Coordinates of C-alpha atoms in Angstrom, one line a residue:
X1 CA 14.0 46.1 34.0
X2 CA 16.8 44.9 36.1
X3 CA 18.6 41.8 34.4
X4 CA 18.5 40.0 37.9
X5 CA 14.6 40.8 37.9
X6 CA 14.2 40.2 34.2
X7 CA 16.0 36.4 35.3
X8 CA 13.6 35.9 38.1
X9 CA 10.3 36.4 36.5
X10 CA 11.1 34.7 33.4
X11 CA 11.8 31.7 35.6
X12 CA 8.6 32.3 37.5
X13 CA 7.0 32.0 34.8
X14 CA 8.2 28.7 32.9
X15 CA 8.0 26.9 36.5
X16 CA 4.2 28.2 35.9
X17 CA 4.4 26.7 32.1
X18 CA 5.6 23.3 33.8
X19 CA 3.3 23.0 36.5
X20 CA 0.3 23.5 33.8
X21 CA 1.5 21.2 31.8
X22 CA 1.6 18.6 34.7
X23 CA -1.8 19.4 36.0
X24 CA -3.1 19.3 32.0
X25 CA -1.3 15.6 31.4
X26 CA 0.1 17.4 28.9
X27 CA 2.7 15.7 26.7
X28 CA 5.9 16.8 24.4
X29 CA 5.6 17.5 21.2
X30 CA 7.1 16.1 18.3
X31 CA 10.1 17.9 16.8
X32 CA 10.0 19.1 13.2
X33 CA 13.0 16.4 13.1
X34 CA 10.8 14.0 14.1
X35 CA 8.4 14.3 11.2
X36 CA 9.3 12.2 7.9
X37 CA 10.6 14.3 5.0
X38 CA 11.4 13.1 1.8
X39 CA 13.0 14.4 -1.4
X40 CA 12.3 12.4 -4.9
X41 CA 15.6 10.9 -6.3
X42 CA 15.3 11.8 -9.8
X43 CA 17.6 8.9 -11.1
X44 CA 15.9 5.9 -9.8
X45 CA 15.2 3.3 -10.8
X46 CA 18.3 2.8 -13.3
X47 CA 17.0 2.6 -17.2
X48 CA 15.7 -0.6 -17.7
X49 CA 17.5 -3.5 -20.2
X50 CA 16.5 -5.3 -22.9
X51 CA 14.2 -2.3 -24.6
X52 CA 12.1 -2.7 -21.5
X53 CA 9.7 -0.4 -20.8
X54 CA 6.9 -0.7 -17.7
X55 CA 3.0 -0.6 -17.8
X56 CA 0.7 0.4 -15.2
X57 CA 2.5 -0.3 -11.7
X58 CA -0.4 -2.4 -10.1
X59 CA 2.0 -3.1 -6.7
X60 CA 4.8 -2.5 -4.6
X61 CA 6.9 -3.9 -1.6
X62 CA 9.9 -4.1 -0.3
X63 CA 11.4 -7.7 1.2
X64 CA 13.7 -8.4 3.8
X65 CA 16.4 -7.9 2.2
X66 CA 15.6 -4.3 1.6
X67 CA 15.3 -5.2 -2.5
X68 CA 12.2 -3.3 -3.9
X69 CA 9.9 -5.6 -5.7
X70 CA 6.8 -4.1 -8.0
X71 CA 4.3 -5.7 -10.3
X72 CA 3.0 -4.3 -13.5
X73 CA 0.2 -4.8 -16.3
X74 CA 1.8 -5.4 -19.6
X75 CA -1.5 -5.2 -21.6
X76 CA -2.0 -1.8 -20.2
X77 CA 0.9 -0.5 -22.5
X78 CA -0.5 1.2 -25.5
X79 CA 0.8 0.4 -29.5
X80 CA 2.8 3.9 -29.5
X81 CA 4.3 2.3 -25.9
X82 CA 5.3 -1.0 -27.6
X83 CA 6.1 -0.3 -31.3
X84 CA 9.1 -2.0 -31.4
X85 CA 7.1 -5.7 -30.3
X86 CA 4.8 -4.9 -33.0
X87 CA 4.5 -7.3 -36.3
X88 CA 6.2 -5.1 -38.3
X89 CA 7.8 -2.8 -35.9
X90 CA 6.5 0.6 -35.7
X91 CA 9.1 2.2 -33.7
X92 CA 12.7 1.5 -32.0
X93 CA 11.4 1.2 -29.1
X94 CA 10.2 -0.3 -26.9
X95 CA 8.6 -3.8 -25.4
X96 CA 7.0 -4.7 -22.2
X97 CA 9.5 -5.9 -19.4
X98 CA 8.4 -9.2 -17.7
X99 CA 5.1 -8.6 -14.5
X100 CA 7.6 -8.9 -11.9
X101 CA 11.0 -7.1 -11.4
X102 CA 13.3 -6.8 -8.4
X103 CA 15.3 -3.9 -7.5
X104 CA 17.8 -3.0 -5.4
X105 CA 17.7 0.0 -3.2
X106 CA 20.4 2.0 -5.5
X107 CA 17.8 0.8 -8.8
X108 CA 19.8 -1.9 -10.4
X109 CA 17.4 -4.3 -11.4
X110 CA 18.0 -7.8 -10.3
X111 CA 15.5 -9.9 -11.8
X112 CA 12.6 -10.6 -13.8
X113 CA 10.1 -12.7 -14.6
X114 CA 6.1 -13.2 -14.6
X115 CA 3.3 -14.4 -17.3
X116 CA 1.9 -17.7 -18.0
X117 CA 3.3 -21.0 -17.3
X118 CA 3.1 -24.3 -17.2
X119 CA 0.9 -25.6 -14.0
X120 CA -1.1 -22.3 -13.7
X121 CA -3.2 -19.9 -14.9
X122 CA -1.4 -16.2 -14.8
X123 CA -3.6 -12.7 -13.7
X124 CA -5.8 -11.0 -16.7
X125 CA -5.0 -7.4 -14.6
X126 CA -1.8 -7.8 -12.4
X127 CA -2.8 -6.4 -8.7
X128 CA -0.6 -6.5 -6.0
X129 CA 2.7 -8.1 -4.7
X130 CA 3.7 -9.5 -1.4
X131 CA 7.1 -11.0 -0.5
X132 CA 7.4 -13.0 2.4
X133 CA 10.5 -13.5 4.7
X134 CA 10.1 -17.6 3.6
X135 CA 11.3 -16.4 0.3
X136 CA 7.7 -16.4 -1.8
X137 CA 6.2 -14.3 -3.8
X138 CA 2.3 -13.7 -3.5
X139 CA 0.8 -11.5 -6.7
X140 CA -2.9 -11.1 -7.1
X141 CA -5.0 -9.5 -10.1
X142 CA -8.3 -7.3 -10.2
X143 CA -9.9 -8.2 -13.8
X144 CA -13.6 -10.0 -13.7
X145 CA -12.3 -13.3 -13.3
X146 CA -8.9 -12.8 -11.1
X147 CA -10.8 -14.4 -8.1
X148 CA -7.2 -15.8 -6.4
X149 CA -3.6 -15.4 -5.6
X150 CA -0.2 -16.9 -6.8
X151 CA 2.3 -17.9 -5.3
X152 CA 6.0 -18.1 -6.4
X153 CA 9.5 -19.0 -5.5
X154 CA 11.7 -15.3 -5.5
X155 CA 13.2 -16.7 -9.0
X156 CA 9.4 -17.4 -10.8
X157 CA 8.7 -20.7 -10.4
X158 CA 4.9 -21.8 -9.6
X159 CA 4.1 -23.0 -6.0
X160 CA 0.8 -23.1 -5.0
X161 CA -2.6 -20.5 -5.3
X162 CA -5.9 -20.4 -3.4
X163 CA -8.6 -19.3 -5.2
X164 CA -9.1 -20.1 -8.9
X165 CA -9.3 -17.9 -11.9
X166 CA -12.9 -18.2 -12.2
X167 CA -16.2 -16.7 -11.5
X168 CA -16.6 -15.3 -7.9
X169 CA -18.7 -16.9 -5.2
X170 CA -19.3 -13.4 -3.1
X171 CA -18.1 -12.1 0.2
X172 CA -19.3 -15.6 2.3
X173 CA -17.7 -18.1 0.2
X174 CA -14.8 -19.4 1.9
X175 CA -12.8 -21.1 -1.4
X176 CA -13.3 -18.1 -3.9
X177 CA -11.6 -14.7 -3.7
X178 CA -13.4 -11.7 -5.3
X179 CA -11.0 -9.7 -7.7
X180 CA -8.3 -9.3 -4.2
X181 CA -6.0 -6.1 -4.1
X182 CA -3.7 -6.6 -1.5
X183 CA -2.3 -9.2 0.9
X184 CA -0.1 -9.3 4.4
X185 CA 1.8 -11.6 6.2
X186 CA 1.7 -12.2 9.6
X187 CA 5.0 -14.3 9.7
X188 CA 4.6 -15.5 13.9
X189 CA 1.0 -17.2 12.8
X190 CA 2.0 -18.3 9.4
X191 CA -1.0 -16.8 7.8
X192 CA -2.1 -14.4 5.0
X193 CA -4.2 -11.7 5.2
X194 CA -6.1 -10.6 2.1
X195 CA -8.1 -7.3 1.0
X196 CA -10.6 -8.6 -0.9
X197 CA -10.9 -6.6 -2.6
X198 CA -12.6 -5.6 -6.3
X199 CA -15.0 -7.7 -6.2
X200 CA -16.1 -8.7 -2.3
X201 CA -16.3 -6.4 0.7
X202 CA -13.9 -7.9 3.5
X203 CA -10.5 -8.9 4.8
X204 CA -10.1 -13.1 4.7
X205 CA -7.5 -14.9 6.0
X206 CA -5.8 -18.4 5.0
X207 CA -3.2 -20.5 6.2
X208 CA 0.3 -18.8 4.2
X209 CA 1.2 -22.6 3.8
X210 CA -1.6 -24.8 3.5
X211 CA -3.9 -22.3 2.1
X212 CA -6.4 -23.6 4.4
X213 CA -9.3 -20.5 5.6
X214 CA -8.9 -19.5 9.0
X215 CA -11.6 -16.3 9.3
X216 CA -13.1 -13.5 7.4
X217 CA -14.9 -10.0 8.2
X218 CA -16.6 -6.8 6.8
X219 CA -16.2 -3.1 7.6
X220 CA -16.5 -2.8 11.7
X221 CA -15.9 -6.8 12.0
X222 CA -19.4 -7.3 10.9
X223 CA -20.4 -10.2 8.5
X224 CA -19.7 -8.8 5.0
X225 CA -22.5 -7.8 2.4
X226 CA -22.5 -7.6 -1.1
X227 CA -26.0 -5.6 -1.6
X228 CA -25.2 -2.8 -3.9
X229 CA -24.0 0.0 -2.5
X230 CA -25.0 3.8 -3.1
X231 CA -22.6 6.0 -4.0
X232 CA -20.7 7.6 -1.7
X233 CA -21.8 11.3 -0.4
X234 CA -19.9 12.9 2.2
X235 CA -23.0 14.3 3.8
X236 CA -24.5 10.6 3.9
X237 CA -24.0 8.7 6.9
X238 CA -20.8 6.0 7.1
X239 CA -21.2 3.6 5.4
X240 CA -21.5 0.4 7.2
X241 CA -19.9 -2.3 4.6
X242 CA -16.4 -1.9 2.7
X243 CA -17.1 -0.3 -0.7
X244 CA -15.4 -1.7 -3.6
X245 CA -12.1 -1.9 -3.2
X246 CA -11.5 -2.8 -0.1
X247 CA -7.8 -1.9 -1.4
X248 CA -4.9 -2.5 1.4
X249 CA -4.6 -4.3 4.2
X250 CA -1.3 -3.7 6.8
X251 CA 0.1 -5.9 10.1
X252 CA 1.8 -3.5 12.3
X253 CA 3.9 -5.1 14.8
X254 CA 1.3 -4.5 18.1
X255 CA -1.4 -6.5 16.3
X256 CA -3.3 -4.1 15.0
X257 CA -4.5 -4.5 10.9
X258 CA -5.0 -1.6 9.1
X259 CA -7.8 -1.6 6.2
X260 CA -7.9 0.8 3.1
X261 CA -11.5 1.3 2.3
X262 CA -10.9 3.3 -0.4
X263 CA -13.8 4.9 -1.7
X264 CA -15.5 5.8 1.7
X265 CA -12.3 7.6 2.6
X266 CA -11.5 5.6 5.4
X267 CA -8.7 3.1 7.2
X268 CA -10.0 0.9 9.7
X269 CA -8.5 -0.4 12.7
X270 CA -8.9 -4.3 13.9
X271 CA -7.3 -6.6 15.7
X272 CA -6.4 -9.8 14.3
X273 CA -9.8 -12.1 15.2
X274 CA -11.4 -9.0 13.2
X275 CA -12.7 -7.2 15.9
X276 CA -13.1 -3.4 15.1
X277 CA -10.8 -0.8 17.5
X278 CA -11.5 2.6 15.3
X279 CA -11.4 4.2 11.9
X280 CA -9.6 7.3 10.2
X281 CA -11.1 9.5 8.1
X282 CA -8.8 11.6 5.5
X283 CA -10.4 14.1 2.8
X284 CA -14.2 13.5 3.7
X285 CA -15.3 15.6 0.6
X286 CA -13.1 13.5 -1.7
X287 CA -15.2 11.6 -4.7
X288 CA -13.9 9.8 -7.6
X289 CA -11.6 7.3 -6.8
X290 CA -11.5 7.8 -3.2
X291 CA -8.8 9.3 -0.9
X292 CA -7.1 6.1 0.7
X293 CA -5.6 3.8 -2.1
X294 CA -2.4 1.9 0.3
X295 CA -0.4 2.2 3.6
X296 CA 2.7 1.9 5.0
X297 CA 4.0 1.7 8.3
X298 CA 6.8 4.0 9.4
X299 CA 10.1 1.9 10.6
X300 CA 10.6 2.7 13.6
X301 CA 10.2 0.4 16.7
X302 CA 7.0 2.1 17.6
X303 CA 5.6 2.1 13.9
X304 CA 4.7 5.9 14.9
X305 CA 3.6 6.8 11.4
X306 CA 1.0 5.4 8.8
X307 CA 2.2 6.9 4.8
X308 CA -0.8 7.2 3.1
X309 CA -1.0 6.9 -0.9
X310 CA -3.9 9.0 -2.1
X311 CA -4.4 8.4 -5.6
X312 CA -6.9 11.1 -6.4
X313 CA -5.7 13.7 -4.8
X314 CA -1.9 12.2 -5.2
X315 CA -0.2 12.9 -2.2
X316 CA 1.3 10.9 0.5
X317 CA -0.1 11.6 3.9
X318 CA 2.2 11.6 6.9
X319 CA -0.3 10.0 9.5
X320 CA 0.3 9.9 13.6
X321 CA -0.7 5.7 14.1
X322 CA -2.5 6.8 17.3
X323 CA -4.0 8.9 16.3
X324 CA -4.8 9.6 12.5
X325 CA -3.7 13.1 13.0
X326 CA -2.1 14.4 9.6
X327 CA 1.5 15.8 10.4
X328 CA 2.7 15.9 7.0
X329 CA 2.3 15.0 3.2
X330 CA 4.5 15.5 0.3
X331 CA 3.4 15.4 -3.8
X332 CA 0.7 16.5 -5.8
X333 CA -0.9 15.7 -9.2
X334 CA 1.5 16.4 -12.0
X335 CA 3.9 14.5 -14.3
X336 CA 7.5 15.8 -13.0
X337 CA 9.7 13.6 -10.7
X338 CA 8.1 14.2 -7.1
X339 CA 4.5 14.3 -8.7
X340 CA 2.2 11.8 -9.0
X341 CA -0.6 10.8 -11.8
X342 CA -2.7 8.0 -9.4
X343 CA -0.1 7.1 -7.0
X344 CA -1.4 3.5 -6.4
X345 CA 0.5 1.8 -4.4
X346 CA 3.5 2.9 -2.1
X347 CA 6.2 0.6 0.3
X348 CA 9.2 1.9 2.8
X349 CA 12.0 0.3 3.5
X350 CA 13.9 0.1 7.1
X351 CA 16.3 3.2 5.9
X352 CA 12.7 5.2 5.8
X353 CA 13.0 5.7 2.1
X354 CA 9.7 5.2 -0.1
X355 CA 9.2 4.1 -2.7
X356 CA 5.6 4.4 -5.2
X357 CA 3.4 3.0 -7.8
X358 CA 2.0 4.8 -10.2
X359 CA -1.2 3.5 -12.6
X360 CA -3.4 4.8 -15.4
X361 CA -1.2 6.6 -17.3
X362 CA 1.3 7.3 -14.5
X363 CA 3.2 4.0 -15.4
X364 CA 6.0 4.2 -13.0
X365 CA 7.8 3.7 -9.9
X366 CA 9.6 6.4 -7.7
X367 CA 11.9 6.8 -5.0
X368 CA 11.8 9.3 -2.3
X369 CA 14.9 9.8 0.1
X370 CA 14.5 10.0 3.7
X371 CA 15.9 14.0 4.7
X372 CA 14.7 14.2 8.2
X373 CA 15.7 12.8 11.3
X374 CA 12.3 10.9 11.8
X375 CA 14.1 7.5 12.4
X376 CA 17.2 9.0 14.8

């Protein structure tokens, strides 16, 4: 063929390619580029002081400041773990570093602290950290009686809680929280959202500063339950009330709150009076533990991507926000940096790095280095 002719019909027919696409609404797709990639960095966090060794990593988060805050369950460290704090010492090392420790994004550890006090009654399972742009630090806890959450200044010191460590009042109680996993600040309405959690079967929100309770809701904004649930089958019809935990709860920056119902495989989608918009489904067929264990939205100005932690089949999900369409994951069950043993709990910070939370006997934090150019 004739290079002139060859020319002609070639831009025939991507004229032809373009009209289609008009007439279909078509639009672009994303770019490999576009998609967040990660690589583990192997070095991170930087050894720990003191002899200091962590425990289950209950939460993560990352502040304002871009400093990486986690949480972690002392009493979940076994004798071998803790020789050294034995009475007498069974080996060198080692002994449980403090609940709380702050980080820095290059892993030096900045401070520490956590464990009963004066003025308040601390976690029996630590569950969860928030840090809020006011410089406090919310920590909750999922053992039978951790019905409530703390809050602290960023150096320790006791402020205020609401709830009490005490015997749960169920999913309509308005005072009580039930065993909570996770909580969110929504900074413009000075008020905390909670995902409560172990114990009840809803999202409740309070007043961040008075503690006063604002509102409450179930799976599909409905009035919660706490009827005992079957257990979940894939083949069953959805399940109409939050199974136990109702383990994450996210503000993106439109309004929307994102819900972790983790055992039914599921986020939902509400806006903040708790009316339902839609739900996600990821890994139907998953039992156990469940298939959607935290979230994280992506930081970009859109927020175009939800990171899912999935702690039974430990992998992160990269997650179109629009649409729940998978683009991407990275991990999968193993010990080696990169892996994950129950990745619980997972945070980014504005760089696009991520950082995770490992439980059971995972018992550690990771860092995983942004390597695409999702956030050019």
């Amino acid at each position: 063929m004739l290079p002139r002719l060859r020319a002609t019909l070639s831009s025939i027919a991507y004229a032809a390619c373009l009209a289609s696409s008009a007439l279909l609404g078509a639009q672009p797709q994303a770019q490999a580029g576009d998609i967040p990639t990660f690589t583990v960095d192997a070095a991170w966090p930087k050894p720990l002081p003191n002899n200091w060794i962590l425990g289950q990593v209950g939460g993560i988060t990352v502040d304002w400041q871009g400093h990486v805050w986690m949480i972690h369950r002392p009493r979940s460290l076994t004798d071998d773990e803790k020789g050294a704090a034995l009475n007498p010492p069974r080996s060198k090392c080692c002994v449980s570093a403090p609940p709380v420790l702050e980080f820095d994004a290059d892993g030096n550890l900045l401070r520490a602290w956590g464990g009963p006090g004066d003025g308040y009654e601390w976690v029996g399972r630590e569950h969860g950290i928030e840090v809020d742009e006011r410089g406090f630090v919310w920590i909750g806890g999922n053992a039978d009686n951790d019905n409530a959450i703390l809050k602290f200044t960023l150096d320790g010191k006791f402020v205020s809680q609401i709830g009490s460590i005490a015997p749960s009042k169920g999913s309509s109680d308005t005072t009580q929280l039930g065993k909570p996993a996770e909580t969110a600040i929504d900074k413009a309405a000075d008020e905390i959202y909670v995902a409560d959690g172990y114990g009840n079967h809803r999202v409740i929100v309070f007043d961040a500063t008075s503690g006063a309770y604002k509102r409450h809701w179930g799976a599909y904004g409905n009035k919660p339950d706490d009827a005992k649930q079957p257990a979940y089958d894939p083949k069953a019809p959805v399940a109409q009330q939050f199974g136990n935990p109702v383990h994450c709860v996210k503000i993106a920056n439109d309004g929307l709150v994102y819900v972790c119902d983790r055992i039914n495989n599921r986020i939902q989608v509400f806006r903040k009076d708790g009316s339902f918009v839609k739900e996600f489904f990821f890994e139907k067929n998953t039992l156990g533990n469940g298939a959607v264990w935290d979230i994280a939205l992506w930081p970009d100005p859109q927020q175009t991507y939800l990171l899912a932690a999935d702690g039974e089949n430990n992998e992160i999900r990269i997650v179109r926000r629009a649409d729940g369409t998978v683009v991407g994951s990275f991990g999968r069950n193993g010990r080696n940096a990169g892996q994950f043993h129950w990745v619980h709990a997972l945070a980014v910070d504005a760089k696009g790095n991520v950082y995770t939370a490992e439980v059971d006997t995972g018992k550690r934090i990771q860092k995983f280095k942004l390597t695409s150019d999702a956030l050019k």
